PDB file of C-alpha atoms in Angstrom:
ATOM      1  CA  ASN A1045     109.572  89.346  95.988  1.00 81.00           C
ATOM      2  CA  LYS A1046     113.280  89.527  95.230  1.00 84.00           C
ATOM      3  CA  LYS A1047     115.636  92.350  94.448  1.00 89.00           C
ATOM      4  CA  ILE A1048     117.460  92.156  91.122  1.00 90.00           C
ATOM      5  CA  THR A1049     120.180  94.306  89.587  1.00 93.00           C
ATOM      6  CA  VAL A1050     119.541  96.952  86.955  1.00 95.00           C
ATOM      7  CA  GLU A1051     121.830  94.981  84.635  1.00 94.00           C
ATOM      8  CA  LEU A1052     119.658  91.861  84.990  1.00 92.00           C
ATOM      9  CA  PHE A1053     116.486  93.870  84.430  1.00 95.00           C
ATOM     10  CA  ASP A1054     117.927  95.441  81.274  1.00 95.00           C
ATOM     11  CA  ARG A1055     119.054  92.045  80.004  1.00 93.00           C
ATOM     12  CA  ILE A1056     115.624  90.439  80.378  1.00 93.00           C
ATOM     13  CA  HIS A1057     113.938  93.600  79.102  1.00 95.00           C
ATOM     14  CA  ALA A1058     116.023  93.369  75.924  1.00 95.00           C
ATOM     15  CA  ARG A1059     115.152  89.690  75.482  1.00 93.00           C
ATOM     16  CA  VAL A1060     111.463  90.442  75.904  1.00 94.00           C
ATOM     17  CA  LEU A1061     111.588  93.288  73.360  1.00 96.00           C
ATOM     18  CA  THR A1062     113.277  90.963  70.881  1.00 95.00           C
ATOM     19  CA  TYR A1063     110.575  88.368  71.466  1.00 94.00           C
ATOM     20  CA  LEU A1064     107.762  90.915  71.063  1.00 95.00           C
ATOM     21  CA  SER A1065     109.293  92.388  67.898  1.00 94.00           C
ATOM     22  CA  ASN A1066     108.100  89.313  65.994  1.00 88.00           C
ATOM     23  CA  GLU A1067     104.526  89.522  67.291  1.00 92.00           C
ATOM     24  CA  VAL A1068     101.382  91.470  66.449  1.00 95.00           C
ATOM     25  CA  LEU A1069     101.023  93.781  69.439  1.00 97.00           C
ATOM     26  CA  TYR A1070      98.089  95.494  71.121  1.00 97.00           C
ATOM     27  CA  VAL A1071      98.504  98.799  72.924  1.00 96.00           C
ATOM     28  CA  ASN A1072      96.115 100.483  75.352  1.00 95.00           C
ATOM     29  CA  ASP A1073      96.610 103.726  77.270  1.00 97.00           C
ATOM     30  CA  VAL A1074      94.727 104.271  80.525  1.00 97.00           C
ATOM     31  CA  PHE A1075      94.663 106.266  83.730  1.00 97.00           C
ATOM     32  CA  CYS A1076      94.681 104.718  87.196  1.00 97.00           C
ATOM     33  CA  GLY A1077      92.890 106.927  89.719  1.00 96.00           C
ATOM     34  CA  ALA A1078      89.530 108.735  89.600  1.00 95.00           C
ATOM     35  CA  ASP A1079      91.024 111.992  90.917  1.00 94.00           C
ATOM     36  CA  GLU A1080      93.001 113.990  88.331  1.00 93.00           C
ATOM     37  CA  LYS A1081      95.335 115.224  91.091  1.00 94.00           C
ATOM     38  CA  HIS A1082      96.465 111.688  91.886  1.00 95.00           C
ATOM     39  CA  ARG A1083      95.976 109.662  88.704  1.00 96.00           C
ATOM     40  CA  VAL A1084      98.850 107.966  86.875  1.00 97.00           C
ATOM     41  CA  GLY A1085      99.049 107.105  83.181  1.00 97.00           C
ATOM     42  CA  PHE A1086      99.874 103.517  82.184  1.00 98.00           C
ATOM     43  CA  ARG A1087     100.491 101.962  78.773  1.00 97.00           C
ATOM     44  CA  ILE A1088     100.063  98.226  78.240  1.00 97.00           C
ATOM     45  CA  VAL A1089     101.873  96.610  75.308  1.00 97.00           C
ATOM     46  CA  SER A1090     100.772  93.000  74.941  1.00 96.00           C
ATOM     47  CA  LYS A1091     100.713  90.127  72.482  1.00 93.00           C
ATOM     48  CA  LYS A1092      97.204  89.151  73.599  1.00 95.00           C
ATOM     49  CA  ALA A1093      94.245  91.301  72.556  1.00 96.00           C
ATOM     50  CA  TRP A1094      92.305  90.271  75.643  1.00 96.00           C
ATOM     51  CA  HIS A1095      95.043  91.667  77.906  1.00 96.00           C
ATOM     52  CA  ALA A1096      94.580  95.071  76.274  1.00 95.00           C
ATOM     53  CA  HIS A1097      90.809  94.722  76.613  1.00 96.00           C
ATOM     54  CA  PHE A1098      91.257  93.761  80.273  1.00 96.00           C
ATOM     55  CA  PHE A1099      93.006  97.110  80.767  1.00 94.00           C
ATOM     56  CA  HIS A1100      90.191  98.860  78.912  1.00 95.00           C
ATOM     57  CA  ASN A1101      87.638  97.302  81.261  1.00 97.00           C
ATOM     58  CA  LEU A1102      89.508  97.867  84.496  1.00 96.00           C
ATOM     59  CA  TYR A1103      90.959 101.355  84.236  1.00 97.00           C
ATOM     60  CA  ILE A1104      89.933 104.820  83.120  1.00 95.00           C
ATOM     61  CA  GLU A1105      89.981 105.463  79.393  1.00 93.00           C
ATOM     62  CA  PRO A1106      91.422 108.857  78.394  1.00 95.00           C
ATOM     63  CA  THR A1107      89.240 111.166  76.324  1.00 94.00           C
ATOM     64  CA  ASP A1108      90.102 111.672  72.657  1.00 95.00           C
ATOM     65  CA  ALA A1109      91.653 115.012  73.564  1.00 95.00           C
ATOM     66  CA  GLU A1110      93.757 113.425  76.339  1.00 95.00           C
ATOM     67  CA  LEU A1111      94.931 110.690  73.960  1.00 94.00           C
ATOM     68  CA  GLU A1112      96.304 113.291  71.550  1.00 93.00           C
ATOM     69  CA  ASN A1113      99.230 114.029  73.855  1.00 91.00           C
ATOM     70  CA  PHE A1114      99.121 110.981  76.140  1.00 95.00           C
ATOM     71  CA  LEU A1115     102.500 110.227  77.696  1.00 94.00           C
ATOM     72  CA  PRO A1116     102.412 107.173  79.974  1.00 96.00           C
ATOM     73  CA  GLU A1117     104.256 107.487  83.230  1.00 97.00           C
ATOM     74  CA  TYR A1118     104.712 103.698  83.343  1.00 98.00           C
ATOM     75  CA  THR A1119     104.830 101.177  80.494  1.00 98.00           C
ATOM     76  CA  ILE A1120     104.023  97.485  80.910  1.00 98.00           C
ATOM     77  CA  PHE A1121     105.363  94.951  78.404  1.00 98.00           C
ATOM     78  CA  ASN A1122     103.313  91.767  78.738  1.00 97.00           C
ATOM     79  CA  ALA A1123     105.194  89.002  76.920  1.00 95.00           C
ATOM     80  CA  CYS A1124     103.009  86.212  78.270  1.00 92.00           C
ATOM     81  CA  GLY A1125     104.396  83.598  75.851  1.00 87.00           C
ATOM     82  CA  TYR A1126     108.023  84.282  76.715  1.00 89.00           C
ATOM     83  CA  GLU A1127     109.604  81.996  79.310  1.00 83.00           C
ATOM     84  CA  GLU A1128     113.058  82.599  80.726  1.00 79.00           C
ATOM     85  CA  HIS A1129     114.476  79.067  80.623  1.00 79.00           C
ATOM     86  CA  GLU A1130     117.761  80.205  82.157  1.00 78.00           C
ATOM     87  CA  PHE A1131     115.881  81.733  85.066  1.00 82.00           C
ATOM     88  CA  GLU A1132     118.070  80.101  87.709  1.00 83.00           C
ATOM     89  CA  LYS A1133     121.246  81.425  86.089  1.00 80.00           C
ATOM     90  CA  MET A1134     119.571  84.809  85.814  1.00 81.00           C
ATOM     91  CA  GLY A1135     118.730  84.863  89.529  1.00 80.00           C
ATOM     92  CA  LEU A1136     114.967  84.524  89.047  1.00 85.00           C
ATOM     93  CA  SER A1137     112.787  82.193  91.087  1.00 85.00           C
ATOM     94  CA  ASP A1138     110.732  80.891  88.152  1.00 87.00           C
ATOM     95  CA  LYS A1139     110.212  80.961  84.392  1.00 88.00           C
ATOM     96  CA  ALA A1140     107.275  83.273  85.056  1.00 91.00           C
ATOM     97  CA  PHE A1141     108.243  86.736  86.252  1.00 93.00           C
ATOM     98  CA  VAL A1142     107.035  90.284  86.890  1.00 95.00           C
ATOM     99  CA  LEU A1143     109.937  92.745  86.929  1.00 96.00           C
ATOM    100  CA  VAL A1144     109.547  96.390  87.955  1.00 97.00           C
ATOM    101  CA  ASN A1145     112.067  99.190  87.456  1.00 97.00           C
ATOM    102  CA  LEU A1146     110.790 102.243  89.322  1.00 96.00           C
ATOM    103  CA  ASP A1147     113.583 104.416  87.910  1.00 96.00           C
ATOM    104  CA  SER A1148     113.012 103.733  84.214  1.00 97.00           C
ATOM    105  CA  LYS A1149     109.268 103.239  84.912  1.00 98.00           C
ATOM    106  CA  VAL A1150     109.198 100.048  82.874  1.00 98.00           C
ATOM    107  CA  ILE A1151     107.465  96.804  83.896  1.00 98.00           C
ATOM    108  CA  VAL A1152     108.144  93.466  82.195  1.00 97.00           C
ATOM    109  CA  ILE A1153     105.880  90.414  82.514  1.00 96.00           C
ATOM    110  CA  GLY A1154     106.699  87.000  81.084  1.00 94.00           C
ATOM    111  CA  GLY A1155     105.729  83.353  81.347  1.00 92.00           C
ATOM    112  CA  THR A1156     102.168  83.883  82.584  1.00 93.00           C
ATOM    113  CA  GLU A1157      98.845  84.888  81.031  1.00 93.00           C
ATOM    114  CA  ASN A1158      97.231  85.600  84.404  1.00 93.00           C
ATOM    115  CA  SER A1159      95.634  89.044  84.054  1.00 94.00           C
ATOM    116  CA  ASP A1160      95.855  89.616  87.805  1.00 93.00           C
ATOM    117  CA  GLU A1161      99.625  90.085  87.433  1.00 95.00           C
ATOM    118  CA  MET A1162      98.930  93.296  85.487  1.00 96.00           C
ATOM    119  CA  LYS A1163      96.327  94.494  87.962  1.00 96.00           C
ATOM    120  CA  LYS A1164      98.542  93.754  90.960  1.00 95.00           C
ATOM    121  CA  VAL A1165     101.606  95.445  89.493  1.00 97.00           C
ATOM    122  CA  VAL A1166      99.592  98.616  88.766  1.00 97.00           C
ATOM    123  CA  PHE A1167      98.356  98.657  92.372  1.00 96.00           C
ATOM    124  CA  SER A1168     101.917  98.031  93.594  1.00 96.00           C
ATOM    125  CA  VAL A1169     103.112 101.100  91.691  1.00 97.00           C
ATOM    126  CA  MET A1170     100.251 103.205  93.095  1.00 97.00           C
ATOM    127  CA  ASN A1171     101.014 101.813  96.542  1.00 96.00           C
ATOM    128  CA  TYR A1172     104.569 103.086  96.068  1.00 96.00           C
ATOM    129  CA  LEU A1173     103.670 106.525  94.680  1.00 97.00           C
ATOM    130  CA  LEU A1174     100.559 107.728  96.514  1.00 97.00           C
ATOM    131  CA  PRO A1175     101.596 107.455 100.189  1.00 97.00           C
ATOM    132  CA  SER A1176     104.431 109.919  99.515  1.00 95.00           C
ATOM    133  CA  LYS A1177     101.691 112.347  98.401  1.00 95.00           C
ATOM    134  CA  GLY A1178      99.686 111.826 101.576  1.00 96.00           C
ATOM    135  CA  VAL A1179      97.237 109.310 100.067  1.00 97.00           C
ATOM    136  CA  LEU A1180      96.584 106.012 101.861  1.00 96.00           C
ATOM    137  CA  THR A1181      96.200 103.151  99.370  1.00 96.00           C
ATOM    138  CA  LEU A1182      93.735 100.451 100.382  1.00 95.00           C
ATOM    139  CA  HIS A1183      92.898  96.965  99.110  1.00 93.00           C
ATOM    140  CA  SER A1184      89.211  97.514  99.644  1.00 95.00           C
ATOM    141  CA  SER A1185      85.768  97.861  98.142  1.00 95.00           C
ATOM    142  CA  ALA A1186      83.531 100.832  98.884  1.00 96.00           C
ATOM    143  CA  ASN A1187      79.931 101.915  98.530  1.00 95.00           C
ATOM    144  CA  ILE A1188      77.753 104.884  99.499  1.00 95.00           C
ATOM    145  CA  GLY A1189      74.227 105.236 100.890  1.00 93.00           C
ATOM    146  CA  LYS A1190      71.412 107.726 100.322  1.00 89.00           C
ATOM    147  CA  GLU A1191      72.757 110.025 103.022  1.00 92.00           C
ATOM    148  CA  ASN A1192      76.212 110.086 101.379  1.00 93.00           C
ATOM    149  CA  ASP A1193      77.447 107.712 104.073  1.00 95.00           C
ATOM    150  CA  VAL A1194      80.528 105.967 102.677  1.00 97.00           C
ATOM    151  CA  ALA A1195      81.521 102.469 103.806  1.00 96.00           C
ATOM    152  CA  LEU A1196      84.868 100.768 103.231  1.00 96.00           C
ATOM    153  CA  PHE A1197      85.327  96.991 103.180  1.00 95.00           C
ATOM    154  CA  LEU A1198      88.959  96.022 103.839  1.00 95.00           C
ATOM    155  CA  GLY A1199      90.033  92.476 103.108  1.00 90.00           C
ATOM    156  CA  SER A1200      92.221  90.058 101.223  1.00 88.00           C
ATOM    157  CA  GLU A1201      91.313  88.044  98.138  1.00 82.00           C
ATOM    158  CA  SER A1202      88.056  86.089  98.479  1.00 81.00           C
ATOM    159  CA  SER A1203      87.045  87.848 101.691  1.00 85.00           C
ATOM    160  CA  GLY A1204      83.775  89.135 100.199  1.00 86.00           C
ATOM    161  CA  LYS A1205      84.660  92.708  99.212  1.00 90.00           C
ATOM    162  CA  THR A1206      83.027  92.629  95.772  1.00 86.00           C
ATOM    163  CA  THR A1207      79.913  90.752  96.928  1.00 85.00           C
ATOM    164  CA  LEU A1208      79.285  92.969  99.962  1.00 88.00           C
ATOM    165  CA  SER A1209      79.829  96.264  98.132  1.00 88.00           C
ATOM    166  CA  ASN A1210      77.170  95.450  95.505  1.00 83.00           C
ATOM    167  CA  ASP A1211      73.559  96.256  96.405  1.00 78.00           C
ATOM    168  CA  PRO A1212      71.300  94.245  94.074  1.00 68.00           C
ATOM    169  CA  ASN A1213      68.126  96.162  95.026  1.00 67.00           C
ATOM    170  CA  LYS A1214      67.365  98.072  91.818  1.00 55.00           C
ATOM    171  CA  ARG A1215      64.300  99.915  93.048  1.00 52.00           C
ATOM    172  CA  SER A1216      65.529 101.305  96.338  1.00 50.00           C
ATOM    173  CA  TRP A1217      69.206 101.861  95.453  1.00 54.00           C
ATOM    174  CA  HIS A1218      70.060 101.651  99.134  1.00 81.00           C
ATOM    175  CA  ARG A1219      73.778 101.696  98.428  1.00 90.00           C
ATOM    176  CA  ARG A1220      75.706 102.580  95.274  1.00 92.00           C
ATOM    177  CA  LEU A1221      78.988 100.967  94.271  1.00 93.00           C
ATOM    178  CA  ILE A1222      82.080 103.188  94.365  1.00 96.00           C
ATOM    179  CA  GLY A1223      84.589 100.457  93.551  1.00 95.00           C
ATOM    180  CA  ASP A1224      85.231  96.795  94.274  1.00 92.00           C
ATOM    181  CA  ASP A1225      88.957  96.409  94.945  1.00 93.00           C
ATOM    182  CA  SER A1226      91.433  99.334  95.070  1.00 95.00           C
ATOM    183  CA  HIS A1227      91.013 102.780  96.579  1.00 97.00           C
ATOM    184  CA  GLY A1228      92.960 105.762  97.815  1.00 97.00           C
ATOM    185  CA  TRP A1229      92.068 107.826 100.883  1.00 97.00           C
ATOM    186  CA  THR A1230      92.967 111.459 100.242  1.00 97.00           C
ATOM    187  CA  ASP A1231      92.513 114.623 102.301  1.00 96.00           C
ATOM    188  CA  ASP A1232      89.206 115.081 100.461  1.00 96.00           C
ATOM    189  CA  GLY A1233      87.862 111.536 100.786  1.00 97.00           C
ATOM    190  CA  ILE A1234      87.864 108.210  98.946  1.00 98.00           C
ATOM    191  CA  ILE A1235      88.858 107.778  95.298  1.00 97.00           C
ATOM    192  CA  ASN A1236      88.508 104.623  93.236  1.00 97.00           C
ATOM    193  CA  LEU A1237      91.814 103.710  91.582  1.00 97.00           C
ATOM    194  CA  GLU A1238      90.012 101.664  88.939  1.00 95.00           C
ATOM    195  CA  CYS A1239      86.842 102.034  86.885  1.00 94.00           C
ATOM    196  CA  GLY A1240      86.029  98.377  86.458  1.00 95.00           C
ATOM    197  CA  CYS A1241      85.379  95.283  88.516  1.00 94.00           C
ATOM    198  CA  TYR A1242      87.333  92.048  88.910  1.00 93.00           C
ATOM    199  CA  ALA A1243      84.913  89.530  90.361  1.00 92.00           C
ATOM    200  CA  LYS A1244      85.269  85.863  91.265  1.00 91.00           C
ATOM    201  CA  CYS A1245      83.031  83.511  89.295  1.00 94.00           C
ATOM    202  CA  LEU A1246      83.294  80.275  91.249  1.00 94.00           C
ATOM    203  CA  ASP A1247      79.796  79.160  92.318  1.00 95.00           C
ATOM    204  CA  LEU A1248      78.340  82.401  90.955  1.00 95.00           C
ATOM    205  CA  ASP A1249      74.569  82.383  91.395  1.00 93.00           C
ATOM    206  CA  ALA A1250      72.062  84.700  89.675  1.00 93.00           C
ATOM    207  CA  GLU A1251      69.903  84.935  92.806  1.00 91.00           C
ATOM    208  CA  LYS A1252      72.685  85.480  95.352  1.00 89.00           C
ATOM    209  CA  GLU A1253      74.808  87.885  93.261  1.00 89.00           C
ATOM    210  CA  PRO A1254      72.488  89.242  90.545  1.00 90.00           C
ATOM    211  CA  ASP A1255      74.536  92.363  89.733  1.00 89.00           C
ATOM    212  CA  ILE A1256      77.698  90.397  89.007  1.00 92.00           C
ATOM    213  CA  PHE A1257      75.752  87.742  87.104  1.00 94.00           C
ATOM    214  CA  ARG A1258      74.066  90.386  84.896  1.00 93.00           C
ATOM    215  CA  ALA A1259      77.410  92.100  84.264  1.00 95.00           C
ATOM    216  CA  ILE A1260      78.682  89.029  82.399  1.00 95.00           C
ATOM    217  CA  ARG A1261      77.703  90.087  78.899  1.00 95.00           C
ATOM    218  CA  PHE A1262      79.325  91.303  75.679  1.00 95.00           C
ATOM    219  CA  GLY A1263      82.441  93.274  76.590  1.00 96.00           C
ATOM    220  CA  ALA A1264      83.233  91.403  79.804  1.00 97.00           C
ATOM    221  CA  VAL A1265      86.415  89.313  79.953  1.00 96.00           C
ATOM    222  CA  MET A1266      86.174  85.867  81.558  1.00 96.00           C
ATOM    223  CA  GLU A1267      89.253  83.977  82.703  1.00 95.00           C
ATOM    224  CA  ASN A1268      89.849  80.366  83.778  1.00 94.00           C
ATOM    225  CA  VAL A1269      86.170  79.438  83.500  1.00 95.00           C
ATOM    226  CA  MET A1270      85.043  76.127  82.000  1.00 95.00           C
ATOM    227  CA  TYR A1271      82.295  75.938  79.381  1.00 94.00           C
ATOM    228  CA  ASP A1272      80.618  73.328  77.181  1.00 94.00           C
ATOM    229  CA  GLU A1273      80.442  72.996  73.397  1.00 94.00           C
ATOM    230  CA  LYS A1274      77.564  75.516  73.340  1.00 94.00           C
ATOM    231  CA  ARG A1275      79.747  78.025  75.236  1.00 91.00           C
ATOM    232  CA  VAL A1276      77.584  77.777  78.352  1.00 93.00           C
ATOM    233  CA  VAL A1277      79.742  78.460  81.400  1.00 95.00           C
ATOM    234  CA  ASN A1278      79.787  76.028  84.313  1.00 96.00           C
ATOM    235  CA  TYR A1279      80.382  78.275  87.319  1.00 96.00           C
ATOM    236  CA  GLN A1280      80.766  75.271  89.631  1.00 96.00           C
ATOM    237  CA  ASP A1281      83.702  73.811  87.657  1.00 96.00           C
ATOM    238  CA  ASP A1282      87.013  74.466  89.430  1.00 94.00           C
ATOM    239  CA  SER A1283      88.971  71.759  87.594  1.00 92.00           C
ATOM    240  CA  ARG A1284      91.436  74.304  86.179  1.00 90.00           C
ATOM    241  CA  THR A1285      91.581  76.577  89.212  1.00 92.00           C
ATOM    242  CA  GLU A1286      89.345  78.024  91.914  1.00 92.00           C
ATOM    243  CA  ASN A1287      90.446  81.463  90.726  1.00 91.00           C
ATOM    244  CA  THR A1288      87.816  81.884  87.998  1.00 95.00           C
ATOM    245  CA  ARG A1289      87.298  85.567  87.189  1.00 95.00           C
ATOM    246  CA  VAL A1290      85.368  88.114  85.181  1.00 96.00           C
ATOM    247  CA  THR A1291      86.357  91.706  84.444  1.00 96.00           C
ATOM    248  CA  TYR A1292      83.844  94.321  83.292  1.00 96.00           C
ATOM    249  CA  THR A1293      83.534  98.090  83.196  1.00 96.00           C
ATOM    250  CA  GLN A1294      81.836  99.565  86.226  1.00 94.00           C
ATOM    251  CA  ASP A1295      78.955 100.964  84.186  1.00 93.00           C
ATOM    252  CA  PHE A1296      77.824  97.337  83.810  1.00 94.00           C
ATOM    253  CA  ILE A1297      76.639  97.692  87.445  1.00 91.00           C
ATOM    254  CA  HIS A1298      73.312  99.519  87.543  1.00 84.00           C
ATOM    255  CA  ASN A1299      74.008 101.835  90.500  1.00 85.00           C
ATOM    256  CA  SER A1300      77.688 102.712  90.267  1.00 92.00           C
ATOM    257  CA  VAL A1301      79.277 106.024  91.212  1.00 93.00           C
ATOM    258  CA  ILE A1302      81.356 107.099  88.181  1.00 92.00           C
ATOM    259  CA  PRO A1303      83.870 108.575  88.584  1.00 90.00           C
ATOM    260  CA  GLY A1304      84.439 106.959  91.976  1.00 94.00           C
ATOM    261  CA  LYS A1305      85.207 110.063  93.997  1.00 96.00           C
ATOM    262  CA  VAL A1306      83.342 110.609  97.275  1.00 97.00           C
ATOM    263  CA  GLY A1307      83.764 111.976 100.789  1.00 97.00           C
ATOM    264  CA  HIS A1308      85.314 110.402 103.879  1.00 98.00           C
ATOM    265  CA  PRO A1309      83.991 107.039 105.127  1.00 96.00           C
ATOM    266  CA  GLU A1310      81.711 106.811 108.131  1.00 94.00           C
ATOM    267  CA  THR A1311      82.034 103.025 108.414  1.00 95.00           C
ATOM    268  CA  ILE A1312      85.068 100.770 108.020  1.00 95.00           C
ATOM    269  CA  ILE A1313      84.555  97.001 107.960  1.00 95.00           C
ATOM    270  CA  ILE A1314      87.572  94.692 108.261  1.00 94.00           C
ATOM    271  CA  LEU A1315      86.812  91.340 106.648  1.00 93.00           C
ATOM    272  CA  ALA A1316      89.341  89.429 108.716  1.00 90.00           C
ATOM    273  CA  LYS A1317      90.301  85.826 108.060  1.00 81.00           C
ATOM    274  CA  ASP A1318      91.296  85.105 111.636  1.00 81.00           C
ATOM    275  CA  PHE A1319      91.507  81.378 112.334  1.00 78.00           C
ATOM    276  CA  TYR A1320      93.369  81.964 115.608  1.00 80.00           C
ATOM    277  CA  GLY A1321      90.384  83.368 117.472  1.00 80.00           C
ATOM    278  CA  VAL A1322      91.972  86.718 118.318  1.00 86.00           C
ATOM    279  CA  LEU A1323      88.867  88.422 116.939  1.00 86.00           C
ATOM    280  CA  PRO A1324      85.371  86.959 117.420  1.00 86.00           C
ATOM    281  CA  PRO A1325      83.270  86.326 114.276  1.00 86.00           C
ATOM    282  CA  VAL A1326      81.710  89.787 114.624  1.00 91.00           C
ATOM    283  CA  ALA A1327      83.359  92.561 116.630  1.00 92.00           C
ATOM    284  CA  ARG A1328      82.605  96.261 116.950  1.00 95.00           C
ATOM    285  CA  LEU A1329      85.947  98.039 117.303  1.00 95.00           C
ATOM    286  CA  THR A1330      86.895 101.426 118.664  1.00 95.00           C
ATOM    287  CA  PRO A1331      88.891 103.675 116.282  1.00 93.00           C
ATOM    288  CA  ASP A1332      92.104 102.788 118.134  1.00 96.00           C
ATOM    289  CA  GLN A1333      91.343  99.063 117.906  1.00 95.00           C
ATOM    290  CA  ALA A1334      90.534  99.347 114.198  1.00 93.00           C
ATOM    291  CA  VAL A1335      93.889 101.051 113.552  1.00 93.00           C
ATOM    292  CA  TYR A1336      95.690  98.401 115.619  1.00 94.00           C
ATOM    293  CA  TYR A1337      94.132  95.426 113.827  1.00 92.00           C
ATOM    294  CA  PHE A1338      94.583  97.041 110.416  1.00 91.00           C
ATOM    295  CA  LEU A1339      98.295  97.661 111.072  1.00 91.00           C
ATOM    296  CA  SER A1340      98.596  94.134 112.472  1.00 89.00           C
ATOM    297  CA  GLY A1341      97.552  92.680 109.127  1.00 88.00           C
ATOM    298  CA  PHE A1342      94.021  91.517 109.874  1.00 88.00           C
ATOM    299  CA  SER A1343      92.884  92.733 106.427  1.00 87.00           C
ATOM    300  CA  SER A1344      95.476  90.550 104.678  1.00 82.00           C
ATOM    301  CA  ASN A1345      96.187  86.846 104.248  1.00 72.00           C
ATOM    302  CA  LEU A1346      98.471  86.623 107.267  1.00 61.00           C
ATOM    303  CA  PHE A1347      95.994  84.567 109.269  1.00 52.00           C
ATOM    304  CA  THR A1348      94.835  82.025 106.658  1.00 48.00           C
TER     305      THR A1348
END
C-alpha cells in the first residue's frame, strides 16, 4: 500500500471516468453488514456484467423500498480494461491499481479483472469505519450449533475457513453457516458483513465439500477455472492460477443463518500458518494467550 496525493487520485479518477464514458456500464447497489445499525451502502459501477453480479451474490440486496431512495456511502468505479501506462510517472507501483479516497468516498479500480479486489476494498473500508463505532472487524468464518453456540474461525486465505464453517450433514444440521469470510463483533454479538460466499475451487471434491460443490449452479460466478469444450470444469487444473474461485449467494447453502446476526461466540479457533513451531499443530489457548497470538498476527499470512 502506498499513499498518494489527492491531486493524483483526482487525475486518475478523471481518466477512468473518461474511459468508462465510452462503455456500456452495469450498476448494482448493495449493503455491507447484516445489522442495520452498522451496515454501509456501496454502489459498483463496472464495465463487466459479471462484476455487478459478483456484488449481487456477495452482499445484501436492498429491498425495492430501500432502492427508491438509495444513496451509496461509497462508490466503486471498476474500469478493469483501463491500464495506466504512465504509472511510474504517476507514482503508482503498477498498471493495475486500487485507489481509495476516504474523504470523497470514491474507489477507483483499473488494470485488473480480479473480483477479489472489489471484495477486499469493501472490507478495507469496513475495517476503517467499524472499529471507531466499537465493532471489531474480523477476517473469519462463523457457524452456530443447536444450542446457539457460536464458533469463529480466524485465518488468512486458504487456511480452511470456508471448508470448516460448512456442515454438510443435511439431516442433523449440527452447525449452521453464519458466514464464510468477513464478520463484525458488536456489543450484541457477531454480524456477517456479507451475504454470500467466496470459496476456493482448486481440487474441489463433491464428497469432501458437498455443500460448496452443490452451490455451483445457475447464478454462481466462477473465476479462473478451466473447462473443456463441453463446459465441464476441471477443478484440478491450476494452469492459470491456483486461485480458482466461485461466488454464490448464501441461500445456496442449505443450512445458512440469514441474515447473519447471532450472539457472542463461545469458541474461537485460530487457523494459524505457523512454520516456525511457536505453536504446536493443535493448541488449546487461554483467553490471554488467544488475545496475544491474535494480536501477534497468527491469523494472518505473516508466518507463511
